[in-house]
Structures are given as C-alpha cells and as structure tokens.
Coordinates of C-alpha atoms and ligand atoms in Angstrom, one line a residue:
M1 CA 0.0 0.0 0.0
S2 CA 1.5 3.4 -1.0
P3 CA 2.0 5.7 2.0
S4 CA -0.2 8.4 0.5
Q5 CA -3.1 6.2 0.3
P6 CA -5.2 5.7 3.5
K7 CA -6.5 2.1 3.6
T8 CA -9.6 1.5 5.7
W9 CA -10.4 5.0 6.9
S10 CA -13.1 7.1 5.3
Q11 CA -12.4 9.7 2.7
R12 CA -11.8 12.4 5.2
F13 CA -8.2 11.1 5.5
E14 CA -5.8 12.4 2.9
S15 CA -2.6 10.8 3.9
A16 CA -1.5 7.5 5.5
L17 CA -0.2 7.1 9.0
H18 CA 3.4 7.8 9.7
P19 CA 5.1 4.4 9.5
A20 CA 6.2 4.6 13.2
I21 CA 2.8 5.5 14.3
A22 CA 1.4 2.6 12.2
V23 CA 3.6 0.3 14.2
F24 CA 2.7 2.0 17.4
N25 CA -1.0 1.8 16.7
A26 CA -1.2 -1.8 15.5
S27 CA -2.4 -4.7 17.6
I28 CA -2.1 -7.4 14.9
G29 CA 1.1 -8.7 16.4
F30 CA -0.8 -10.0 19.4
D31 CA -4.5 -9.9 18.7
I32 CA -4.1 -12.6 16.0
A33 CA -4.7 -14.9 19.0
L34 CA -8.4 -13.8 18.6
L35 CA -8.6 -14.8 15.0
E36 CA -10.8 -17.9 15.3
Y37 CA -13.1 -16.1 17.6
D38 CA -13.3 -13.1 15.3
L39 CA -14.4 -15.4 12.5
T40 CA -17.0 -17.2 14.6
G41 CA -18.4 -13.8 15.8
S42 CA -18.5 -12.5 12.3
Q43 CA -20.3 -15.6 11.0
A44 CA -23.0 -15.1 13.7
H45 CA -23.3 -11.4 12.8
A46 CA -23.6 -12.3 9.1
R47 CA -26.4 -14.8 9.8
M48 CA -28.2 -12.3 11.9
L49 CA -28.0 -9.7 9.1
A50 CA -29.8 -12.1 6.9
K51 CA -32.3 -13.2 9.4
T52 CA -33.4 -9.6 10.0
G53 CA -33.5 -8.9 6.2
I54 CA -30.6 -6.4 6.4
I55 CA -28.7 -8.4 3.8
S56 CA -30.0 -11.3 1.6
P57 CA -29.6 -15.0 2.5
E58 CA -27.3 -15.5 -0.5
E59 CA -25.1 -12.6 0.7
A60 CA -24.9 -14.1 4.2
E61 CA -24.0 -17.5 2.7
T62 CA -21.1 -15.9 0.8
L63 CA -19.9 -14.1 3.9
V64 CA -20.1 -17.2 6.1
N65 CA -18.3 -19.3 3.5
G66 CA -15.6 -16.7 2.9
L67 CA -15.0 -16.5 6.7
E68 CA -14.8 -20.3 6.9
H69 CA -12.2 -20.2 4.0
I70 CA -10.1 -17.8 6.1
R71 CA -10.3 -20.2 9.0
Q72 CA -9.0 -23.0 6.9
E73 CA -6.2 -20.8 5.5
H74 CA -5.2 -19.9 9.0
R75 CA -5.2 -23.5 10.1
R76 CA -2.9 -24.3 7.2
G77 CA -0.6 -21.5 8.3
E78 CA -1.4 -19.6 5.1
F79 CA -3.2 -16.6 6.5
Q80 CA -0.5 -14.0 7.1
P81 CA -1.8 -10.5 7.9
T82 CA 0.6 -7.6 7.6
L83 CA 1.1 -4.5 9.7
D84 CA -1.1 -2.6 7.2
D85 CA -4.0 -4.6 8.5
E86 CA -3.6 -2.9 11.9
D87 CA -5.6 -5.4 13.8
V88 CA -7.2 -8.8 13.5
H89 CA -10.6 -7.4 12.7
F90 CA -9.3 -5.4 9.7
A91 CA -7.2 -8.3 8.6
V92 CA -10.2 -10.5 8.3
E93 CA -12.3 -7.9 6.5
H94 CA -9.5 -7.2 4.0
R95 CA -9.0 -10.8 3.3
L96 CA -12.8 -11.4 3.0
V97 CA -13.1 -8.7 0.4
E98 CA -10.2 -10.2 -1.5
L99 CA -11.9 -13.5 -1.4
V100 CA -15.6 -12.7 -2.1
G101 CA -15.5 -9.3 -3.6
E102 CA -17.9 -6.4 -3.0
V103 CA -20.3 -8.3 -0.8
G104 CA -17.5 -8.6 1.7
K105 CA -17.9 -4.9 2.4
K106 CA -21.3 -5.6 3.8
L107 CA -20.1 -7.6 6.8
H108 CA -19.4 -4.5 8.9
T109 CA -23.0 -3.3 8.6
A110 CA -24.6 -2.5 12.0
R111 CA -21.4 -3.3 13.8
S112 CA -18.3 -1.6 15.2
R113 CA -14.8 -2.9 16.0
N114 CA -15.7 -1.9 19.6
D115 CA -18.5 -4.5 20.1
Q116 CA -16.6 -6.9 17.8
V117 CA -13.4 -6.9 19.9
G118 CA -15.4 -7.2 23.1
T119 CA -17.2 -10.2 21.6
D120 CA -13.9 -11.8 20.5
T121 CA -12.2 -11.3 23.8
R122 CA -15.1 -12.9 25.7
L123 CA -15.3 -15.9 23.4
Y124 CA -11.5 -16.4 23.7
L125 CA -11.6 -16.1 27.5
R126 CA -14.6 -18.4 27.9
D127 CA -12.6 -21.2 26.1
Q128 CA -9.5 -20.6 28.1
V129 CA -11.4 -20.6 31.5
I130 CA -13.1 -23.9 30.6
A131 CA -9.7 -25.4 29.8
L132 CA -8.2 -24.0 32.9
R133 CA -10.9 -25.5 35.1
D134 CA -10.2 -28.9 33.6
E135 CA -6.5 -28.4 34.3
L136 CA -7.3 -27.4 37.9
R137 CA -9.2 -30.7 38.2
Q138 CA -6.1 -32.6 37.0
W139 CA -4.1 -30.7 39.5
Q140 CA -6.4 -31.8 42.3
R141 CA -6.2 -35.4 41.1
S142 CA -2.5 -35.3 41.3
L143 CA -2.5 -33.9 44.8
L144 CA -5.1 -36.5 45.8
T145 CA -3.1 -39.4 44.4
Q146 CA -0.1 -38.3 46.5
A147 CA -2.3 -37.8 49.5
E148 CA -3.7 -41.3 49.3
Q149 CA -0.2 -42.7 49.4
H150 CA 0.8 -40.7 52.4
V151 CA -2.1 -40.8 54.9
E152 CA 0.2 -42.3 57.6
T153 CA 3.4 -40.6 56.5
L154 CA 4.1 -37.9 59.1
I155 CA 5.6 -34.5 58.4
P156 CA 6.5 -31.7 60.8
G157 CA 3.8 -29.0 60.9
Y158 CA 5.0 -25.5 61.3
T159 CA 3.8 -22.1 62.4
H160 CA 6.2 -19.2 62.0
L161 CA 8.3 -21.8 60.3
Q162 CA 9.0 -23.3 63.7
R163 CA 8.1 -26.9 64.5
A164 CA 4.6 -26.8 65.9
Q165 CA 2.7 -30.1 65.8
P166 CA 3.2 -33.1 63.5
L167 CA 0.8 -33.8 60.6
S168 CA -0.3 -36.4 58.3
L169 CA 1.5 -35.6 55.0
A170 CA -1.8 -36.2 53.2
H171 CA -3.5 -33.6 55.4
H172 CA -0.8 -31.1 54.3
L173 CA -1.4 -31.9 50.6
L174 CA -5.2 -31.8 51.0
A175 CA -4.9 -28.2 52.1
Y176 CA -3.9 -27.5 48.5
V177 CA -6.8 -29.6 47.1
E178 CA -9.1 -27.2 49.0
M179 CA -7.4 -24.1 47.7
A180 CA -7.7 -25.5 44.1
Q181 CA -11.4 -26.2 44.8
R182 CA -12.0 -22.6 45.6
D183 CA -10.0 -21.6 42.5
W184 CA -12.2 -23.9 40.4
E185 CA -15.4 -22.4 41.9
R186 CA -14.1 -18.9 41.5
L187 CA -13.4 -19.4 37.8
G188 CA -16.9 -20.8 37.4
D189 CA -18.3 -17.6 38.9
V190 CA -16.1 -15.4 36.7
L191 CA -17.4 -17.5 33.7
K192 CA -20.9 -16.2 34.4
R193 CA -19.8 -12.6 33.9
I194 CA -17.6 -13.5 30.9
N195 CA -20.4 -15.2 29.0
I196 CA -22.4 -12.0 28.2
S197 CA -22.8 -10.7 24.7
P198 CA -21.8 -7.1 23.8
L199 CA -22.4 -7.8 20.1
G200 CA -24.8 -5.3 18.7
C201 CA -23.8 -2.5 21.1
G202 CA -22.2 -0.9 18.0
A203 CA -19.6 1.8 18.5
L204 CA -21.2 3.0 21.7
A205 CA -24.9 3.8 21.2
G206 CA -26.5 0.8 19.5
T207 CA -27.5 0.9 15.8
T208 CA -30.1 2.3 13.4
F209 CA -30.5 -1.2 11.8
P210 CA -33.2 -3.6 13.1
I211 CA -30.6 -6.1 14.4
D212 CA -31.4 -9.1 16.6
R213 CA -28.9 -9.2 19.5
H214 CA -30.6 -12.1 21.1
Y215 CA -30.1 -14.2 18.0
T216 CA -26.3 -13.5 17.8
A217 CA -26.0 -14.1 21.6
E218 CA -27.8 -17.5 21.1
L219 CA -25.7 -18.5 18.1
L220 CA -22.5 -17.7 20.0
G221 CA -23.6 -19.5 23.2
F222 CA -23.8 -16.5 25.4
D223 CA -26.1 -16.7 28.4
D224 CA -27.1 -13.1 28.5
L225 CA -26.7 -9.7 26.8
Y226 CA -25.3 -6.4 28.0
R227 CA -28.3 -4.2 28.7
N228 CA -26.5 -0.9 28.1
S229 CA -24.5 -0.3 25.0
L230 CA -21.9 2.0 26.6
D231 CA -21.2 -0.6 29.3
G232 CA -21.1 -3.3 26.7
V233 CA -18.3 -1.8 24.7
S234 CA -16.2 -0.5 27.6
D235 CA -16.5 -3.1 30.3
R236 CA -13.4 -5.1 31.1
D237 CA -14.5 -6.1 34.6
F238 CA -14.6 -9.7 33.4
A239 CA -10.9 -9.6 32.4
I240 CA -9.9 -8.0 35.7
E241 CA -11.9 -10.6 37.6
F242 CA -10.2 -13.3 35.7
A243 CA -6.8 -11.8 36.3
C244 CA -7.6 -11.8 40.0
A245 CA -8.8 -15.4 40.0
A246 CA -5.6 -16.3 38.1
S247 CA -3.5 -14.5 40.6
L248 CA -5.0 -16.4 43.4
I249 CA -4.4 -19.7 41.6
L250 CA -0.7 -18.6 41.4
V251 CA -0.6 -17.6 45.0
H252 CA -1.6 -21.2 45.8
L253 CA 0.9 -22.7 43.4
S254 CA 3.6 -20.4 44.6
R255 CA 3.1 -21.3 48.2
L256 CA 3.5 -25.0 47.5
S257 CA 6.5 -24.2 45.3
E258 CA 8.1 -22.5 48.2
E259 CA 7.5 -25.5 50.3
I260 CA 8.9 -27.9 47.7
I261 CA 12.0 -25.7 47.3
L262 CA 12.6 -25.9 51.1
W263 CA 11.8 -29.6 51.3
A264 CA 14.3 -30.4 48.5
S265 CA 17.1 -28.6 50.4
E266 CA 19.8 -30.5 52.2
E267 CA 18.6 -28.9 55.4
F268 CA 15.1 -30.3 55.2
G269 CA 15.7 -33.3 53.0
F270 CA 12.0 -34.2 52.9
V271 CA 11.9 -34.8 49.1
T272 CA 14.1 -35.7 46.3
L273 CA 13.5 -34.4 42.8
N274 CA 13.5 -36.8 39.8
D275 CA 15.8 -36.0 36.9
S276 CA 12.8 -35.4 34.6
C277 CA 11.9 -32.3 36.6
A278 CA 15.2 -30.9 37.9
T279 CA 18.1 -29.2 36.4
G280 CA 21.9 -29.1 37.1
S281 CA 24.4 -26.4 37.5
S282 CA 26.9 -25.5 34.7
I283 CA 29.7 -25.3 37.3
M284 CA 28.8 -27.3 40.4
P285 CA 28.5 -30.9 39.5
Q286 CA 26.8 -32.0 42.7
K287 CA 23.8 -29.7 42.2
K288 CA 20.2 -30.5 41.4
N289 CA 18.0 -27.5 41.3
P290 CA 14.3 -27.1 41.8
D291 CA 13.8 -24.9 38.7
V292 CA 10.1 -25.8 38.2
P293 CA 8.8 -24.5 41.6
E294 CA 11.2 -21.6 41.4
L295 CA 9.9 -20.6 38.0
V296 CA 6.3 -20.9 39.2
R297 CA 7.1 -18.7 42.2
G298 CA 8.8 -16.2 39.9
K299 CA 6.1 -16.1 37.3
T300 CA 3.5 -15.4 40.0
G301 CA 4.8 -11.8 40.3
R302 CA 4.4 -11.3 36.6
V303 CA 0.7 -12.2 36.7
F304 CA 0.1 -9.9 39.7
G305 CA 1.6 -7.2 37.5
H306 CA -0.9 -7.9 34.8
L307 CA -3.8 -7.6 37.3
Q308 CA -2.4 -4.3 38.3
S309 CA -2.0 -3.1 34.7
L310 CA -5.6 -3.9 33.9
L311 CA -6.9 -2.1 37.0
V312 CA -4.9 1.0 36.2
M313 CA -5.8 0.9 32.5
M314 CA -9.5 1.1 33.4
K315 CA -9.6 3.5 36.3
G316 CA -9.5 6.8 34.4
L317 CA -11.5 5.9 31.3
P318 CA -14.4 8.1 30.4
M319 CA -17.3 6.5 28.6
A320 CA -17.1 4.6 26.3
Y321 CA -14.5 2.8 24.2
N322 CA -11.0 4.3 24.4
K323 CA -7.9 3.0 22.6
D324 CA -6.4 2.3 26.0
L325 CA -8.5 -0.8 25.9
Q326 CA -6.3 -2.3 23.3
E327 CA -3.8 -2.6 26.1
D328 CA -6.0 -5.3 27.8
K329 CA -4.8 -8.0 25.4
E330 CA -1.2 -8.6 26.2
P331 CA -1.7 -8.8 30.0
L332 CA -4.8 -11.0 29.5
F333 CA -3.1 -13.4 27.0
D334 CA 0.0 -13.6 29.1
T335 CA -2.0 -14.2 32.2
V336 CA -3.8 -17.1 30.5
N337 CA -0.6 -18.6 29.1
T338 CA 1.3 -18.3 32.3
V339 CA -1.3 -19.7 34.6
R340 CA -1.9 -22.6 32.3
A341 CA 1.8 -23.3 31.9
C342 CA 2.4 -23.2 35.7
L343 CA -0.5 -25.5 36.4
E344 CA 0.7 -28.0 33.8
A345 CA 4.3 -27.9 35.1
M346 CA 3.3 -28.3 38.7
T347 CA 1.0 -31.2 37.8
I348 CA 3.8 -33.0 36.1
L349 CA 6.1 -32.2 39.0
L350 CA 3.7 -33.8 41.4
N351 CA 2.9 -36.8 39.2
E352 CA 6.4 -37.8 38.5
G353 CA 9.0 -35.3 39.6
I354 CA 8.9 -35.5 43.4
V355 CA 9.5 -38.3 45.8
F356 CA 8.8 -38.0 49.5
R357 CA 11.4 -39.5 51.9
P358 CA 9.4 -41.2 54.7
E359 CA 12.5 -42.1 56.6
R360 CA 13.7 -38.5 56.8
L361 CA 10.2 -37.3 57.6
S362 CA 9.7 -39.8 60.5
A363 CA 13.1 -39.0 61.8
A364 CA 12.2 -35.4 61.8
V365 CA 9.0 -35.7 63.7
A366 CA 10.5 -38.1 66.2
A367 CA 13.3 -35.7 67.2
D368 CA 11.6 -32.5 68.4
F369 CA 9.2 -31.1 70.9
S370 CA 6.2 -31.0 68.7
N371 CA 4.4 -33.3 71.1
A372 CA 4.6 -30.8 73.9
T373 CA 0.9 -29.7 73.4
D374 CA -0.1 -33.4 73.8
V375 CA 1.5 -33.6 77.2
A376 CA -0.5 -30.5 78.3
D377 CA -3.6 -32.0 76.7
Y378 CA -2.9 -35.3 78.5
L379 CA -2.9 -33.5 81.9
A380 CA -5.9 -31.3 80.9
A381 CA -7.9 -34.4 80.0
K382 CA -7.2 -35.7 83.5
G383 CA -8.7 -32.5 85.0
V384 CA -5.6 -30.3 85.4
P385 CA -6.5 -26.8 84.2
F386 CA -5.0 -26.4 80.7
R387 CA -3.0 -23.2 81.6
E388 CA -1.5 -24.9 84.6
A389 CA -0.6 -27.9 82.5
Y390 CA 0.9 -25.7 79.8
N391 CA 3.1 -23.9 82.3
L392 CA 4.3 -27.2 83.7
V393 CA 5.2 -28.6 80.3
G394 CA 7.0 -25.4 79.5
Q395 CA 9.2 -26.1 82.5
V396 CA 9.8 -29.7 81.3
V397 CA 10.8 -28.5 77.8
K398 CA 13.3 -26.1 79.4
T399 CA 14.9 -28.7 81.6
S400 CA 14.9 -31.3 78.9
L401 CA 16.6 -28.9 76.4
A402 CA 19.2 -28.2 79.0
A403 CA 19.8 -31.9 79.6
G404 CA 19.9 -32.6 75.8
K405 CA 16.8 -34.9 76.1
L406 CA 13.5 -35.2 74.3
L407 CA 10.1 -35.7 76.0
K408 CA 10.1 -39.3 75.0
D409 CA 13.3 -39.9 77.0
L410 CA 11.7 -39.1 80.3
T411 CA 11.0 -42.0 82.6
L412 CA 7.7 -42.6 84.4
E413 CA 9.3 -41.6 87.7
E414 CA 10.4 -38.3 86.2
W415 CA 7.0 -37.7 84.8
R416 CA 5.4 -38.6 88.2
S417 CA 7.8 -36.3 90.0
L418 CA 6.4 -33.5 87.8
H419 CA 2.8 -34.3 88.4
P420 CA 1.0 -37.3 90.0
A421 CA -1.5 -37.5 87.2
F422 CA 1.0 -39.0 84.8
D423 CA 0.6 -42.7 84.2
A424 CA 2.3 -45.5 82.2
D425 CA 0.3 -44.5 79.1
I426 CA 2.1 -41.2 78.7
D427 CA 4.7 -42.7 76.4
D428 CA 2.1 -43.9 74.0
A429 CA 0.2 -40.6 74.2
I430 CA 3.1 -38.6 73.0
S431 CA 4.4 -40.9 70.2
P432 CA 4.1 -39.1 66.8
Q433 CA 1.6 -41.5 65.4
R434 CA -0.7 -41.1 68.4
V435 CA -0.3 -37.4 68.5
V436 CA -1.5 -37.1 64.9
A437 CA -4.2 -39.8 65.2
A438 CA -5.6 -38.1 68.2
R439 CA -6.4 -34.8 66.4
N440 CA -9.7 -36.2 65.2
S441 CA -11.7 -33.0 65.3
F442 CA -13.5 -32.2 62.1
G443 CA -11.1 -30.9 59.6
G444 CA -8.1 -32.0 61.7
T445 CA -5.1 -34.1 60.8
G446 CA -6.3 -37.3 62.6
F447 CA -6.0 -40.2 60.2
E448 CA -9.8 -40.8 60.4
Q449 CA -10.5 -37.2 59.4
V450 CA -7.9 -37.4 56.6
R451 CA -9.5 -40.5 55.1
A452 CA -12.9 -38.8 55.3
A453 CA -11.4 -35.8 53.6
I454 CA -10.0 -37.9 50.8
A455 CA -13.3 -39.6 50.2
H456 CA -15.1 -36.2 50.2
A457 CA -12.6 -34.8 47.7
H458 CA -13.3 -37.7 45.4
T459 CA -17.0 -37.3 45.6
R460 CA -16.6 -33.6 44.9
L461 CA -14.5 -34.3 41.8
A462 CA -17.0 -36.9 40.5
T463 CA -20.1 -34.8 41.0
L464 CA -18.9 -31.4 39.8
D465 CA -17.2 -32.5 36.7
Ligands
LIG501 N1 -7.6 -3.2 18.0 C1 -8.6 -2.5 18.8 C2 -8.6 -3.0 20.2 O1 -8.0 -4.0 20.5 C3 -10.0 -2.8 18.2 C4 -11.0 -1.8 18.5 C5 -10.7 -0.5 17.9 N2 -11.7 0.4 18.0 C6 -11.5 1.7 17.7 N3 -12.5 2.5 17.9 N4 -10.4 2.2 17.3 O2 -9.2 -2.4 21.1

C-alpha cells in the first residue's frame, strides 16, 4: 500500500499514517490470537444480518463461507496478515473482500470494532477458562493421588516456620486440594460474567438497523446480553476478575512451590526431585536445582503485575471505548498462558517429579518437641486446668533442652515427680503416630479425618465434573 493512500479509513483522511505511528497503533502482532473467535463472531453477525433482512440470505451465505475459508487458510498457516492490516478485525475484513469481492464490504453493517473486539475477547476467555478449570481438576487429582499414598506418613507441621505439631502428609497436601477447589469455583463464577454478549452494542450507542442481538447471543452460546451499549463496549471487569482469579491460583501454586524448594534442600531433605523435573548447574556438578517450583514462584509476580496493569488501565477511562482498551490484550493473554503453563508444570512435578522421603520425615517428627501440646492435653484431659498444664510442660521442655533430652526420653518416675496425674500411658500418648491420630476433630489431621477428607474430595471431583 502506498504511503499516501489511506487504507480503511473514510475519505476524510488524505494521507497515510506515519510508519512509526502505524507500528505503534497496530495490535495485529498479538490480537491474532483472537482470529478464530473473530471469524466465529463475524459468521454469527452475518447470519443475523440475513435473518433480519438487512442483507440477503445469499449474501450471508457468501460471507459465512468466505470467513470459513479464512479459518482454513489460518489452520494451514497460510493466513499472514501484515502491519497494514492494523488489527485482526481489519485483517479478516480485508481478506474477505479479496476472497468474495464487493459483498465482503457488507459484513461490517450494523457493527463496530468496539463491540466486535469485546465479543472476540469474551469468546476467547470463555474457552480458556473452561480449559483452565479442567487443568485445575487434573491438579487436584495429582494432589489426591499423592495424599492417598501418604495418609500415615508424618511431616512436621509449622507455624512461624517453627516446628509446631506433627501432621499427616496427606493432610498437608489436601490443604492445596481445598485451595484448588475454591479456585475452580471462582473461575466458574467469573465465567458467568464473561459469558455475556456485547455484540450489537455498536460503536457505543447501538445501531439504526433492526438487528437481533438475542439471535447472535444465542448463536454464540452467550447466556445473557449487555443491557447498556456504553457498558457493553467499555466493560473489562470480566478480564480483571479473571486476572484476579488467576493471581489467586498462582498464590496457591507459589506457596506449594516455596515449600517444595525448602523440602528439597539438604537442610530439610523431605523430598528428592527426579531427573525429569530438575536441572543441574553448569559449574557445580553436585547440584540438582528445583527450577520448576522456582519458576512458578517467579512467574507469579508477573501475573500480579498484569492484574495491576488492567486495573490501572481502566480506572480513568471516560465512557465509552478508548484506545487504551487495546492494552487489555497482552496482559490478558500472558496471564492465561502463564497460569496454564504453571499448572501444567506443577501437575507434572507432582505426578512424576517429586519423591517424599518417609525415613527423613519420620526421623524429623521423632526428634523434636512438637508433642509438647499433647503432654499438656494429657494432663488437661485428667482434670488439670490447661493453663497450669501448659506452664508445667514449658518447664519440662526447658529442663529437657538443658539436659539434651526429648520428652520421649523421660522415665515414668520423672513424669510422676512433675505431676502425680502421669501414668504409664504417657509414652504412647506422645508418640508421633498417636499425636497425629488423636487430632480427630472435624477438619483436623487425625487419620480418620484425613481418610474422610480424601473420600469427600473424590465425591466432589466426581459430582462437579
Ligand atoms: N484493536 C482494537 C482493540 O484492540 C480494536 C477496536 C478498535 N476500535 C476503535 N474505535 N479504534 O481495542
């Protein structure tokens, strides 16, 4: 196209864009990701134009077929828009006119790129969210499979990253199943607000043509329609909500990543990483690095950044469409791609990349004071006021630490000299297995509770699929 010849703009333009401004203005480099949705949306629009008598059925047929032809070209890798096309919507229209001639110019009747891009983005995100929810289900299954193998494997439980009370490893993993459940539900909720049609809102005010918005909404599988045309073309709440839901998914993945990184360290030694999911160092031959969880932790910040970008992009926009909104795409696409890639990598890591070391875990729980609460509970169950028991056990911990002993090393005489309520069953009461088994309150780490939680998680997976 010669630089003096404006391409798509009306006759009021006399010269073409400055080449650098053309580059600056274009979104074709990234909104090509919307191509299939643009074609589908345009086909629905063309059908509606015929149904309402705005164009003839034969014209609609030509448009729909031409659009389908472009889809095939794209799938064969033959559809190559150029910068001159500016964005995906113009790219399709230009190609359509090339393919079907003059009638191609009728496609844009009663439509604007503003309602068009809003439609495309929602169709794209709807597909992505559905796929993401499936991936969250896979993630939950991986966690559950590991949990089932480790109901009776114990792991130190921490608060403030200080040893607190021992746990069933399954209970620990099931905490992440619950987080993923809320993530899954949250995405389902966002989906309701994604699946609303802005098509037919026009540039901002609706259209003079007798269009049928309900028909296009139905053809495209939308559940509802925007009721206000200004809102329809300028709303990006749905994208922000999605970015927020995606950020929370990554908060959860990043927390587990941090734990796996710690567990894989020499200091913890709770897991080993398999070669398929770990990397080496270029200089230190002994090293095996947890790159997968580190990258997930690192990529999380990037997605938080996208949420922030979208929020800030919106906050000062007067009604209705403003070109700022073109800036929604890169953060949105990158959020989708990042969260999906992280989920996939973590699922693989959990399925085949990580091996728990029960011997190291049981050695860890046997060698600390994380059964101290249980001594206090033992006395309290025998009628000693809890605070009094707590103080007494504090004393015992202090003297044991000084003597280089653990609570399990105390003899019955020593226990009795501390309080007459101690009996021979104290040893059993403070063994790690008992300590965990005894926490049988609803939602607690007791094995019975954990087994029930696993069963419940399975039912939930089966019924909500
Ligand atoms: N490429 C544009 C975007 O992504 C399409 C809508 C353009 N609308 C307009 N009035 N300039 O937002």
